[in-house]
Structures are given as C-alpha cells and as structure tokens.
Amino acid sequence: MDKQKRMKELITLLKEASEAYYAQDREIMSNFEYDALYDELVSLESETGIVMADSPTVTVGYESVDELPKERHEKPMLSLGKTKDREELAAWLNDKEGLLSWKLDGLTVVLTYEDGMLKKAVTRGNGEVGEVITPNARVFKNLPHKISYKGKLILRGEAVIKYSDFEKINEQIGDVDAKYKNPRNLCSGSIRQLNNEITAQRNVHFYAFSLVTAENTEFGNSREKQLLFLKEQGFDIVEYKRVNAQTIGQAISDYEEEIKTYDIPSDGLVLIYDDIAYGQSLGRTAKFPRDSIAFKWADELRETTLKEIEWSPSRTGLINPVAIFEPVELEGTTVSRASVHNVSIMRSLKLGIGDRITVYKANMIIPQIAENLTKSDNVVIPDVCPVCGGKTQLKNLNDVQSLYCTNADCDAKKVKAFTLFVSRDALNIDGLSEATLEKFLAKGFLHSFRDVFHLDRYREEIVKMEGFGEKSYQNLEEAVNKAKSTTLAKVIYGLGITGIGLANAKLICREFDYDPQKLLAADKESLSRVEGVGEVLAAAFYEYFRDEKKRTEFEELLSELDLVEETIDRSNEQINGKVFVITGSLNHFENREELKEKIESLGGKVTGSVTGKTDVLINNDITSTSSKNKKAKELQIPILTEEDFIRDYLS
C-alpha cells in the first residue's frame, strides 16, 4: 500500500466529515467510523514521519461560517487528546490529582465580562477565530448578565440544549421530516442565529468548564478553586469529581451509570490536572494541550445478523434505509433496528442480508452500525416505492446519494402531509395522530385536506375501529369543528409548501391583505419582495398554486373554513409600511412578541436583523456596542428606546 496516498485519502475524508459536522450541521459518517479513520491517519503519520499541512491532526476544528462577525481568540482553543482506556487515564494522572468532568456535547463558547457585565461571547470556530454571538448568549437561560467580580473575566463553557427541551421542541413540529436530528445540531443552529429571539425560544443552557483569565485574583494554583470561583459568580459549572489514580476507575463507573438518565448531552469525560502550574509546565503538542485529556466511552459493541433493510418513505419522498437485525442488548435496552441514514452510507458499509454486523449506541443513546464483518453487499435498492408502488429515483445531493419516491400521490407522502395539516401550528386538530391518519388513509376516508371536515360520513366505521369508540369519536368531531375557525396564515402553513413556515405564511398573508384571491394572483416578483421571503420561497409558493389540482383543493378547503378576519389599522402613517427591529429587554410591553404584534397590527413590519430596509431599531440600551446598534449607526438608522417609540409613534 502507498502510505502517502492513503494518508491523503484519509485527510480528504476526515475534512469532508468535519465540514459537514461543524459547518453544515449534518453527518456523513458515524463517530465510530471517524475515530477509526483518524486513528489510522495518526498511525500512518507516525510510521512515515510525514504530517501534511492540511492534516486534521494539526488543525483544529473547521472554519466558522460567514453569517456572523468573526473575532480572533486571545488564546487558541485546542482540541483534546483522547483515549478509551481507563488504565491509561490512571497512568496519565500518575501521582497527581485531577478533575474528572462531563465532556458536554454542544457548542463551545468563550465569554468575556468587564465591570461585572457580559461584554462579548464568541464561539470556538476553528480554535483560532470564532463567531461573535453576544446577543444570542444574552438569552441563554442560565447565564448571569451581571456578576459581582468587576475585573476582566474570560471563561469557556459549553452551550447545550437538554434532551428534555429537545424533545419538547420536536413535539411541536408536525412535519416528521422537519424534526431536528439531535440536540447538538439544534443547539449549534440556535446559537448561530442572526435573530436572537429564535435562540431565546430554544432553551439554551451554558455550563462553564474553564477559567481563562481573572485579573488580580489568586486561586492557590488549583483548577477546582477556579471552578468554585465561577460558581460563586452565578455560573452553572460542569459537574466534576476530584480523582487520583486509585479513585478514577470508580468515578468513571459512576459517570457511566449516571449518563443513562443524564439530561444534558455528553459524549465522554474530560480529565485535567488540578495543579495549574504543573499542567502548564507540560506545554502542548501541535494540536493538544498536555494538561488535559478526553475519555471517550468505549462503545459497547454487539455482534448480530442483518435480517433485512426496511425502506421507510417520508412526506418529501425521501426513502430512508433502516437496518433490521437480530435483537441484542445494548446499554441496558433491547435493540433490533438502526437507521442507515442514506444509500451512500449503506453502500460504504457494503451491507447484505445475512451479514454479520456489529452495532453500538452513539453516545450510549442512538443505535448505529459500527462495522460489517462479512460485507456481502447484496442489498437490492428498490425501483418502486414500498408504499405506493411508484417509481423510485436515486439522487445525489451534496455528494450524498439518497433514494426518492417520484409519485406525487404516494400515500406515505399524504400521511406526512396530513400530519402537518392537523399539527398545532396549522389547523390544530386533537385526536388525529399520525397513526390514526394512517388508518383513515388506508380505509379511503381521506384524499384531500377538505375530507378532514367530512369524517362524519364514516362515523359508524370509526367508532368500531380499534382505539376508538363513541367518546373518542365525539372528541374528534369537536376538535374538527373547532378547527374550522382559523387564520389564513395557519391554512397556508398547513398546506406544506416547501420552505414556508408559519412566520413566512404570516408575512405573505399580511402583504396581500389576508385575501386568498390576491394570494392566488401573486406573481414571483411581488412574492419575492415580501420581507423575509426572497426568490427561493417565492418560487416555491408560486409554483405550488400553479398546480391546478392543488389550487382547486385549496379553494375547496376554504369553503369548509371560517377564516378569522385579520385587519390592519393603516391610519398610523408613522408605522404603516415601516420596518422595525426590536432587541434587548422591554419595560412597558410584556415581551418583544407583544410589541411586534402591536406594530404589525398598525401595518408595520418587524424583522430580526438590521439592514438597509430597516427604518427604526428599538433598543432600550442606546449606548450598547451590540452588532445591531453598530449596524444601525453605520446605516444612519435611528435607535429609539421603548419610551421614545411610544412617545413618537403611538401617542
């Protein structure tokens, strides 16, 4: 084997995986596969003595995205060396004491406080340069805005979304395909929003794990005292245990038991010397500090037999492969299936029916295939959809090959479409779960959305169905009747037009005076001019209603509904047609949403970021050096306090 050639191949693969994970919030390979490739590269570099300039073993992370301002860290943020060997950790400690803590799985953030106030928050980025997300950090649920310490304080920590909050957020999303894949991706996207109102809705928490600088403060050469100091200042600190070579084994076992019910995402542990001076005296490698090391859970692997590949269609037409295997016990539960994600990963594993495979739980939670031991590669990709029998098509998107159903009338697509239509943010019909909708579709009760309002035709059949009865039917009938009174925006959202969320639907409906006929007559150009819509969404909206069948179904649906009249008072010339941005806390209005609704009721628009189209920025902290204030000043856009706005625009 040409070792240098293999090294270049590995670098390319690992860089692509890192870019997908850190910059695009998607995964093209499992953690297990990434670690194996990384270890192979390290071994080859050691054998050859050659380390390429772009090797991930000497670079840190991935370049930050361009949407947010960038800033260089005062001190580089290095990755950690890692091990899965408990004895190695004990040997690493030698005769020293250390702090063993969770390695939280979110987004690392560096905070700077001056004069007791939060002045700056920057993401890790590539370790040298990060993204400035100060407005977003200010809405982290547990972050102190003011602390008693008045010197310059710099600390590092992990911003995370807890599993319980992640599940609640996903429960509110009716479209199964739109649900978030894991807490880390949701957290990363939430923190890097241009509009911190979205961040505030996501329940992001911050856990401090390292103090970088605290002017004129002594900590007795102890990392633990630094953490306790941060705790005294009001920060939640990462849970840790003080350990030595004799006690670390039991501490790891305790963590291993705790992670089974731990609400905060974690992908391992971190061990650092408590003795600051000793740790610093060890220096660093090109990539890793020598005062700390990461412990990755040794994945509990189980060997089993692949029984079949189940092809699971979705509302978008995407058909995902799911591996079904002989049940095995993993991390205390019985597991018999694991998503293979897409055709590219399935092919890279060379899966075949009857193959011997090893499976594990990523981060001890999500079942994954680790390795295919026999690689018979005999899985046949279906040329017809398993639900409707329509033709399938392989598509390459971002170098990932996936299978799609081409039949627009596929019942699987209808299930997802109806699920979205009856979801809380759309028609909000209790009693129509996805499982119930599947049954109704299979029996031919539902063909178009208006059929939801004529389920009384099938009353006798429904009350006899498993899980139903007279009371259940009555509850469903009440929910359906209640749903008839709704808003045009919720109807538009419920149609499932690609990319059109409830917020977009509200903007479009308001632009066209809540008039369905004006919406149907709108062209791409007028739609794209709607603030927050743009050309892509405008094209999707326009093309949806160019389909005569969908247009007719929409008009028939409207005949079943009592649309709540949404009127706009355009008499206030100060507000009508103007664009406002709201930031910071408020005193007179309960929250920003209340002020936003007030402005919109008077014909104004409220957006999340300051642009050349913005007329007024409302911020009670006029002297703030926030990015919104800076941008407004650059564009000579007036910045008004809440009191100024009430006096000048509402009185």
XYZ file of C-alpha atoms in Angstrom, residues 48-646:
599
model
C 6.190 7.751 7.853
C 7.270 10.770 9.860
C 5.216 12.901 7.443
C 2.425 15.222 8.521
C 0.646 17.113 5.752
C -0.108 20.816 6.284
C -3.861 20.265 5.989
C -3.985 17.174 8.196
C -6.743 17.258 10.821
C -4.135 16.078 13.336
C -2.504 19.532 13.232
C -5.524 21.710 12.501
C -8.292 22.495 14.957
C -11.979 22.238 14.087
C -13.383 23.801 10.946
C -13.632 27.370 9.620
C -16.543 29.336 11.034
C -19.371 30.346 8.723
C -19.656 33.825 7.252
C -23.051 34.959 8.516
C -21.752 36.301 11.861
C -18.844 38.665 12.665
C -15.556 36.885 13.312
C -13.033 37.511 16.042
C -9.674 36.020 16.987
C -9.430 34.387 20.412
C -6.942 35.841 22.886
C -5.688 32.309 23.497
C -6.035 29.434 20.978
C -8.657 26.804 21.802
C -7.078 23.420 21.238
C -8.722 20.056 20.807
C -8.058 17.355 23.399
C -6.143 14.143 23.034
C -8.392 11.173 23.701
C -8.407 7.642 24.993
C -10.935 4.884 25.688
C -8.595 3.085 28.102
C -9.346 3.552 31.822
C -5.926 2.302 32.889
C -4.320 4.841 30.580
C -6.171 7.616 32.423
C -4.893 6.384 35.789
C -1.354 6.181 34.415
C -1.717 9.665 32.913
C -2.534 11.064 36.380
C 0.434 9.278 37.953
C 0.731 10.714 41.476
C -1.253 13.877 40.724
C -4.864 14.731 41.473
C -7.238 15.744 38.741
C -10.767 16.868 37.998
C -12.917 14.446 36.020
C -15.944 16.101 34.398
C -18.532 15.576 31.686
C -17.459 16.277 28.112
C -20.647 18.052 27.079
C -21.864 17.753 23.505
C -22.975 21.207 22.382
C -21.140 24.277 21.127
C -18.130 25.714 22.973
C -18.416 29.431 23.742
C -15.900 31.930 25.188
C -17.388 34.663 27.392
C -15.777 37.970 28.390
C -17.059 40.023 31.326
C -15.872 43.543 32.166
C -17.004 45.641 35.120
C -19.331 42.817 36.068
C -21.214 42.823 32.753
C -21.187 40.417 29.824
C -19.368 42.202 27.015
C -18.652 39.506 24.467
C -19.434 35.914 23.512
C -17.524 34.102 20.772
C -17.907 30.529 19.506
C -14.930 28.195 19.310
C -14.894 28.323 15.500
C -11.637 26.838 14.257
C -9.885 27.341 17.585
C -8.140 30.498 16.425
C -11.104 32.506 15.113
C -14.730 32.223 16.207
C -18.087 33.860 15.555
C -19.350 36.702 17.720
C -22.733 35.680 19.151
C -23.057 38.129 22.073
C -26.767 38.962 21.576
C -27.572 35.256 21.485
C -25.556 34.474 24.616
C -27.518 37.115 26.486
C -30.661 34.970 26.110
C -29.096 31.713 27.352
C -31.450 30.510 30.055
C -28.976 30.275 32.933
C -26.290 32.838 32.061
C -25.726 35.727 34.537
C -25.899 39.129 32.845
C -24.192 40.771 35.807
C -21.670 39.320 38.273
C -20.061 40.648 41.451
C -16.495 40.374 40.143
C -15.544 43.661 38.435
C -12.218 42.762 36.842
C -11.802 41.379 33.333
C -13.029 37.787 33.326
C -12.692 35.339 30.425
C -14.133 31.854 30.712
C -15.033 28.938 28.497
C -18.001 26.636 28.617
C -20.427 24.559 26.614
C -23.779 25.810 25.363
C -26.210 22.891 25.217
C -29.869 22.022 24.722
C -31.068 19.385 27.162
C -32.699 16.200 25.911
C -35.977 17.118 27.627
C -36.090 20.506 25.879
C -35.021 18.936 22.587
C -37.938 16.500 22.762
C -40.416 19.292 23.570
C -39.225 21.336 20.588
C -39.533 18.341 18.266
C -43.018 17.552 19.609
C -44.167 20.959 18.354
C -43.088 20.161 14.793
C -45.837 18.338 12.939
C -43.705 17.566 9.882
C -41.668 14.464 10.757
C -39.033 15.334 8.138
C -38.536 18.776 9.670
C -37.795 17.445 13.151
C -34.259 18.057 14.431
C -31.918 15.072 14.376
C -30.102 15.590 17.686
C -29.606 18.220 20.422
C -26.120 19.202 19.278
C -27.228 20.190 15.771
C -30.218 22.080 17.157
C -28.004 23.870 19.678
C -25.405 24.808 17.060
C -28.058 26.254 14.766
C -29.796 28.036 17.634
C -26.653 29.761 18.867
C -25.659 30.947 15.404
C -28.986 32.576 14.574
C -28.950 36.136 13.294
C -32.120 36.755 15.288
C -31.640 36.053 18.990
C -35.381 35.739 19.521
C -35.076 32.297 17.952
C -32.185 31.490 20.309
C -34.320 32.543 23.272
C -37.069 30.100 22.269
C -34.683 27.131 22.241
C -33.831 26.980 25.984
C -30.060 27.044 25.516
C -28.101 26.472 28.750
C -24.437 27.284 29.437
C -22.081 25.253 31.649
C -18.674 26.722 32.465
C -15.745 24.312 32.335
C -12.622 26.506 32.287
C -11.433 29.888 33.549
C -9.034 31.613 31.157
C -8.407 34.964 32.871
C -9.492 36.663 36.097
C -7.465 39.815 36.714
C -5.778 40.221 40.108
C -7.281 37.058 41.537
C -5.389 34.148 43.109
C -6.646 30.568 43.077
C -3.970 28.774 45.043
C -2.738 27.003 41.924
C -5.980 24.984 41.791
C -8.336 24.373 38.848
C -11.022 23.349 41.321
C -10.833 26.716 43.071
C -11.225 28.408 39.680
C -14.426 26.453 39.038
C -15.755 27.223 42.519
C -14.999 30.910 41.908
C -17.084 30.779 38.713
C -19.864 29.082 40.645
C -19.741 31.903 43.202
C -20.240 34.383 40.359
C -23.510 32.688 39.391
C -22.358 30.384 36.611
C -23.538 26.805 36.374
C -20.363 24.760 36.191
C -19.885 21.378 34.604
C -20.312 18.517 37.086
C -16.916 17.189 38.173
C -15.295 14.746 40.596
C -11.879 15.168 42.207
C -9.890 11.984 41.487
C -6.498 10.311 41.790
C -5.057 7.181 40.194
C -6.753 4.978 42.790
C -10.250 6.536 42.650
C -10.628 7.388 38.980
C -11.891 3.927 37.998
C -14.865 4.139 40.365
C -15.548 7.723 39.269
C -15.766 6.639 35.631
C -18.148 3.835 36.596
C -20.334 6.347 38.440
C -20.487 8.578 35.366
C -21.216 5.558 33.207
C -24.256 4.774 35.322
C -25.387 8.406 35.506
C -25.297 9.015 31.753
C -28.180 6.582 31.284
C -30.545 9.204 32.718
C -28.437 12.378 32.339
C -30.491 15.131 30.694
C -27.527 17.013 29.240
C -25.918 15.608 26.051
C -22.445 14.239 26.723
C -20.055 12.289 24.532
C -17.467 11.378 27.152
C -15.429 12.780 30.045
C -12.563 15.268 30.456
C -9.662 14.825 32.881
C -7.468 17.810 33.802
C -4.722 18.240 36.398
C -5.866 20.278 39.375
C -2.297 21.619 39.720
C -2.333 24.550 37.260
C 1.434 25.189 37.257
C 2.258 21.519 36.702
C -0.199 21.261 33.831
C 1.155 24.401 32.167
C 4.748 23.185 32.551
C 3.931 20.219 30.294
C 3.308 22.527 27.323
C 1.349 21.371 24.289
C 1.653 19.437 21.069
C 0.760 20.932 17.678
C -2.886 20.239 18.409
C -3.380 19.112 22.012
C -2.671 20.640 25.432
C -0.818 18.228 27.733
C -2.629 19.257 30.910
C -5.884 17.553 29.968
C -7.223 14.547 28.082
C -10.641 13.341 26.897
C -12.084 9.953 27.769
C -14.424 8.572 25.115
C -16.848 5.902 26.184
C -15.695 2.509 24.978
C -18.658 1.690 22.763
C -20.467 -1.434 23.890
C -20.385 -3.488 20.697
C -22.646 -6.409 19.977
C -22.387 -8.751 17.026
C -25.636 -9.693 15.321
C -27.125 -10.719 11.970
C -28.701 -8.323 9.497
C -32.179 -9.661 8.696
C -33.431 -7.059 6.248
C -33.284 -3.467 5.070
C -36.585 -1.708 5.602
C -37.194 1.222 3.266
C -39.069 3.999 5.059
C -40.723 6.679 2.867
C -41.390 10.226 4.101
C -43.543 13.231 3.169
C -40.786 14.688 0.998
C -40.434 11.452 -0.956
C -37.120 10.545 0.690
C -36.915 6.798 1.356
C -34.501 6.031 4.190
C -32.873 2.610 4.641
C -33.312 1.116 8.123
C -31.318 -1.926 9.213
C -33.371 -4.657 10.929
C -31.226 -7.171 12.809
C -31.478 -9.946 15.373
C -32.246 -8.253 18.729
C -29.281 -7.552 21.015
C -28.876 -5.970 24.461
C -27.113 -2.577 24.316
C -26.618 -0.230 27.271
C -29.450 -1.921 29.146
C -32.070 -1.992 26.385
C -33.035 -4.395 23.604
C -32.190 -3.042 20.150
C -33.247 -4.519 16.810
C -33.084 -1.651 14.299
C -30.830 1.250 13.340
C -31.104 3.953 10.706
C -28.506 3.717 7.950
C -29.322 7.352 7.013
C -28.852 7.163 3.227
C -27.782 4.988 0.303
C -24.197 6.316 0.376
C -23.630 5.059 3.932
C -25.375 1.774 3.142
C -23.063 1.213 0.202
C -19.952 2.215 2.130
C -20.839 -0.468 4.702
C -21.421 -2.986 1.883
C -24.480 -4.311 3.670
C -26.075 -7.602 2.687
C -28.902 -9.696 4.089
C -27.423 -12.297 6.422
C -24.249 -10.289 7.061
C -22.673 -10.358 10.493
C -22.562 -6.787 11.755
C -21.516 -5.040 14.967
C -23.821 -2.438 16.450
C -23.447 0.149 19.215
C -25.210 3.182 20.668
C -23.670 6.503 19.654
C -23.131 8.453 22.899
C -24.816 5.462 24.560
C -28.178 6.523 23.070
C -28.651 6.198 19.290
C -28.272 2.708 17.730
C -25.748 2.629 14.882
C -23.930 0.045 12.782
C -20.234 0.075 13.653
C -18.866 -2.428 11.157
C -19.946 -5.019 8.624
C -17.845 -8.143 9.193
C -18.861 -10.093 6.077
C -19.636 -7.342 3.536
C -21.693 -9.365 1.078
C -23.051 -6.120 -0.438
C -26.205 -7.808 -1.734
C -28.916 -5.306 -0.724
C -31.075 -4.507 -3.738
C -32.198 -0.888 -3.913
C -35.918 -0.956 -4.710
C -37.002 0.501 -8.045
C -40.536 1.000 -6.720
C -41.795 2.653 -3.536
C -42.731 0.056 -0.880
C -45.879 2.033 -0.003
C -47.413 3.105 -3.315
C -45.531 1.103 -5.948
C -44.463 4.274 -7.748
C -41.055 4.501 -9.412
C -38.055 5.435 -7.278
C -35.078 7.577 -8.224
C -31.547 7.887 -6.831
C -30.432 11.493 -6.355
C -27.057 12.969 -5.442
C -27.289 15.987 -3.109
C -24.108 17.412 -1.528
C -22.236 14.255 -2.547
C -24.733 12.115 -0.633
C -26.797 9.583 -2.584
C -30.389 9.097 -1.436
C -33.478 7.304 -2.722
C -36.736 9.110 -3.510
C -40.274 8.122 -4.492
C -41.323 10.010 -7.642
C -45.076 9.504 -7.183
C -46.645 12.796 -6.078
C -49.710 10.925 -4.807
C -47.824 8.416 -2.657
C -49.842 7.586 0.447
C -46.702 7.902 2.563
C -46.424 11.491 1.417
C -50.077 12.007 2.255
C -49.600 10.730 5.822
C -46.873 13.266 6.455
C -48.819 15.993 4.671
C -51.949 15.355 6.746
C -49.841 15.158 9.912
C -48.540 18.655 9.204
C -52.016 19.896 8.261
C -53.539 18.909 11.634
C -50.492 19.934 13.723
C -50.665 22.587 16.436
C -49.281 25.475 14.366
C -51.600 24.604 11.466
C -55.254 23.519 11.973
C -54.521 22.145 15.462
C -56.868 19.127 15.468
C -56.509 16.949 18.560
C -57.204 13.251 18.075
C -55.640 12.923 14.626
C -52.272 11.380 15.385
C -50.072 10.090 12.595
C -51.116 6.518 13.422
C -54.816 7.463 13.200
C -54.247 9.281 9.922
C -52.538 6.192 8.513
C -55.634 4.129 9.343
C -58.017 6.692 7.834
C -55.947 6.943 4.640
C -55.752 3.176 4.315
C -59.566 2.966 4.573
C -60.018 5.695 1.962
C -61.550 8.258 4.325
C -59.080 10.974 3.287
C -57.997 12.080 -0.163
C -57.728 15.861 0.145
C -57.490 18.205 3.134
C -61.199 19.139 2.990
C -62.058 15.500 3.708
C -60.903 16.067 7.303
C -64.101 18.065 7.780
C -66.340 15.252 6.473
C -65.265 12.359 8.678
C -68.881 12.216 9.888
C -69.565 10.224 6.691
C -67.631 7.358 8.261
C -68.865 7.659 11.843
C -70.133 4.071 12.120
C -66.853 2.651 10.863
C -64.696 4.924 13.012
C -66.419 4.116 16.324
C -65.797 0.403 15.664
C -62.083 0.882 14.938
C -59.500 -0.310 17.466
C -58.630 2.509 19.837
C -61.840 4.385 19.065
C -65.341 4.404 20.452
C -68.265 6.776 20.778
C -66.474 9.099 23.200
C -63.305 9.229 21.116
C -65.315 10.000 18.015
C -67.208 12.803 19.773
C -63.932 14.336 20.946
C -62.596 14.153 17.402
C -65.743 15.730 15.969
C -65.493 18.607 18.478
C -61.830 19.170 17.590
C -62.633 19.199 13.859
C -65.477 21.688 14.307
C -63.281 23.908 16.468
C -60.550 23.840 13.800
C -62.895 25.328 11.200
C -62.341 28.738 12.774
C -58.763 29.577 11.925
C -56.491 32.091 10.213
C -55.373 32.170 6.605
C -51.712 32.018 7.663
C -52.266 28.739 9.533
C -54.009 27.284 6.489
C -51.139 28.303 4.201
C -48.604 26.798 6.605
C -50.668 23.595 6.852
C -50.504 23.057 3.092
C -46.855 22.057 3.447
C -45.435 24.342 0.731
C -41.690 23.760 0.623
C -39.871 26.171 2.932
C -42.979 28.073 4.021
C -43.146 28.070 7.804
C -45.776 29.793 9.913
C -43.728 33.004 10.154
C -43.322 33.173 6.352
C -47.021 32.447 5.898
C -47.940 35.338 8.198
C -45.706 37.726 6.258
C -47.164 36.688 2.908
C -50.779 36.855 4.096
C -50.272 40.288 5.607
C -48.617 41.578 2.436
C -51.681 40.574 0.423
C -54.264 41.844 2.922
C -55.298 38.358 4.065
C -57.130 37.958 0.767
C -56.937 34.401 -0.680
C -57.627 35.648 -4.214
C -54.768 38.137 -4.028
C -52.507 35.316 -2.852
C -53.505 33.138 -5.801
C -52.927 36.005 -8.216
C -49.498 36.958 -6.813
C -46.522 36.561 -9.152
C -42.971 35.570 -8.211
C -41.691 39.123 -8.273
C -44.270 40.501 -5.850
C -43.835 37.496 -3.564
C -40.047 37.809 -3.510
C -40.339 41.436 -2.400
C -42.035 40.365 0.829
C -39.590 40.931 3.671
C -38.180 37.590 4.823
C -39.365 35.598 1.794
C -36.923 36.046 -1.099
C -36.700 34.405 -4.507
C -36.451 30.738 -3.463
C -39.505 30.725 -1.183
C -41.400 32.974 -3.597
C -40.809 30.462 -6.397
C -41.954 27.558 -4.188
C -45.138 29.418 -3.212
C -45.885 30.495 -6.778
C -45.296 27.050 -8.287
C -47.476 25.356 -5.654
C -50.533 27.295 -6.774
C -49.745 26.897 -10.463
C -50.712 23.258 -9.983
C -54.414 23.302 -10.901
C -55.204 20.329 -8.663
C -53.634 21.960 -5.605
C -55.253 25.278 -6.422
C -58.685 23.648 -6.648
C -58.145 21.697 -3.429
C -57.156 24.933 -1.667
C -60.297 26.725 -2.835
C -62.450 23.758 -1.802
C -60.751 23.713 1.595
C -61.506 27.395 2.142
C -65.202 26.669 1.592
C -65.083 24.465 4.717
C -63.487 27.097 6.931
C -64.494 30.248 8.785
C -61.412 32.417 8.402
C -60.887 34.780 11.312
C -60.731 38.286 9.893
C -57.316 39.828 10.429
C -57.479 43.562 9.912
C -54.719 46.122 9.886
C -55.208 49.708 11.009
C -53.160 51.630 8.477
C -54.128 55.055 9.799
C -50.869 55.429 11.712
C -48.605 56.805 8.973
C -45.657 56.744 11.355
C -45.786 52.932 11.472
C -47.675 51.762 8.375
C -45.245 50.338 5.819
C -42.181 50.911 8.024
C -39.693 48.213 9.014
C -38.679 47.856 12.684
C -36.136 45.741 14.544
C -36.591 45.085 18.287
C -33.726 43.995 20.531
C -32.994 43.802 24.250
C -35.369 43.700 27.208
C -38.556 45.774 27.438
C -40.240 47.668 30.285
C -43.682 48.686 29.027
C -44.516 45.696 26.835
C -44.575 42.216 28.343
C -42.119 40.924 25.765
C -40.866 41.579 22.241
C -43.641 39.433 20.751
C -46.283 41.755 22.244
C -44.562 44.834 20.797
C -44.149 43.056 17.463
C -47.882 42.259 17.317
C -48.689 45.889 18.116
C -46.501 47.160 15.283
C -47.883 44.610 12.821
C -51.476 45.486 13.757
C -50.706 49.043 12.618
C -49.248 47.984 9.273
C -45.594 47.898 10.261
C -43.119 45.054 9.769
C -40.747 43.581 12.332
C -37.627 41.754 11.192
C -34.776 40.113 13.061
C -31.737 41.873 11.629
C -30.771 45.435 10.775
C -30.451 46.017 7.016
C -30.704 48.893 4.576
C -34.502 48.366 4.586
C -34.788 48.951 8.355
C -36.433 52.222 9.384
C -36.074 52.067 13.179
C -34.142 49.982 15.726
C -35.859 49.775 19.131
C -33.345 49.159 21.921
C -33.577 50.428 25.492
C -29.758 50.297 25.664
C -28.917 53.012 23.124
C -25.247 53.105 24.178
C -24.804 49.372 23.654
C -21.980 48.264 21.361
C -24.047 45.345 20.100
C -23.852 44.358 16.444
C -27.392 45.681 15.838
C -26.529 49.101 17.294
C -23.296 49.261 15.308
C -25.070 48.332 12.090
C -27.824 50.890 12.700
C -25.266 53.624 13.287
C -23.361 52.648 10.144
C -26.577 52.878 8.107
C -27.721 56.038 9.955
C -30.865 54.279 11.175
C -32.426 55.899 14.275
C -32.126 53.924 17.528
C -35.062 54.556 19.866
C -35.748 53.482 23.408
C -39.102 51.908 24.160
C -40.242 55.215 25.723
C -39.114 57.159 22.625
C -41.061 54.771 20.381
C -44.248 55.039 22.462
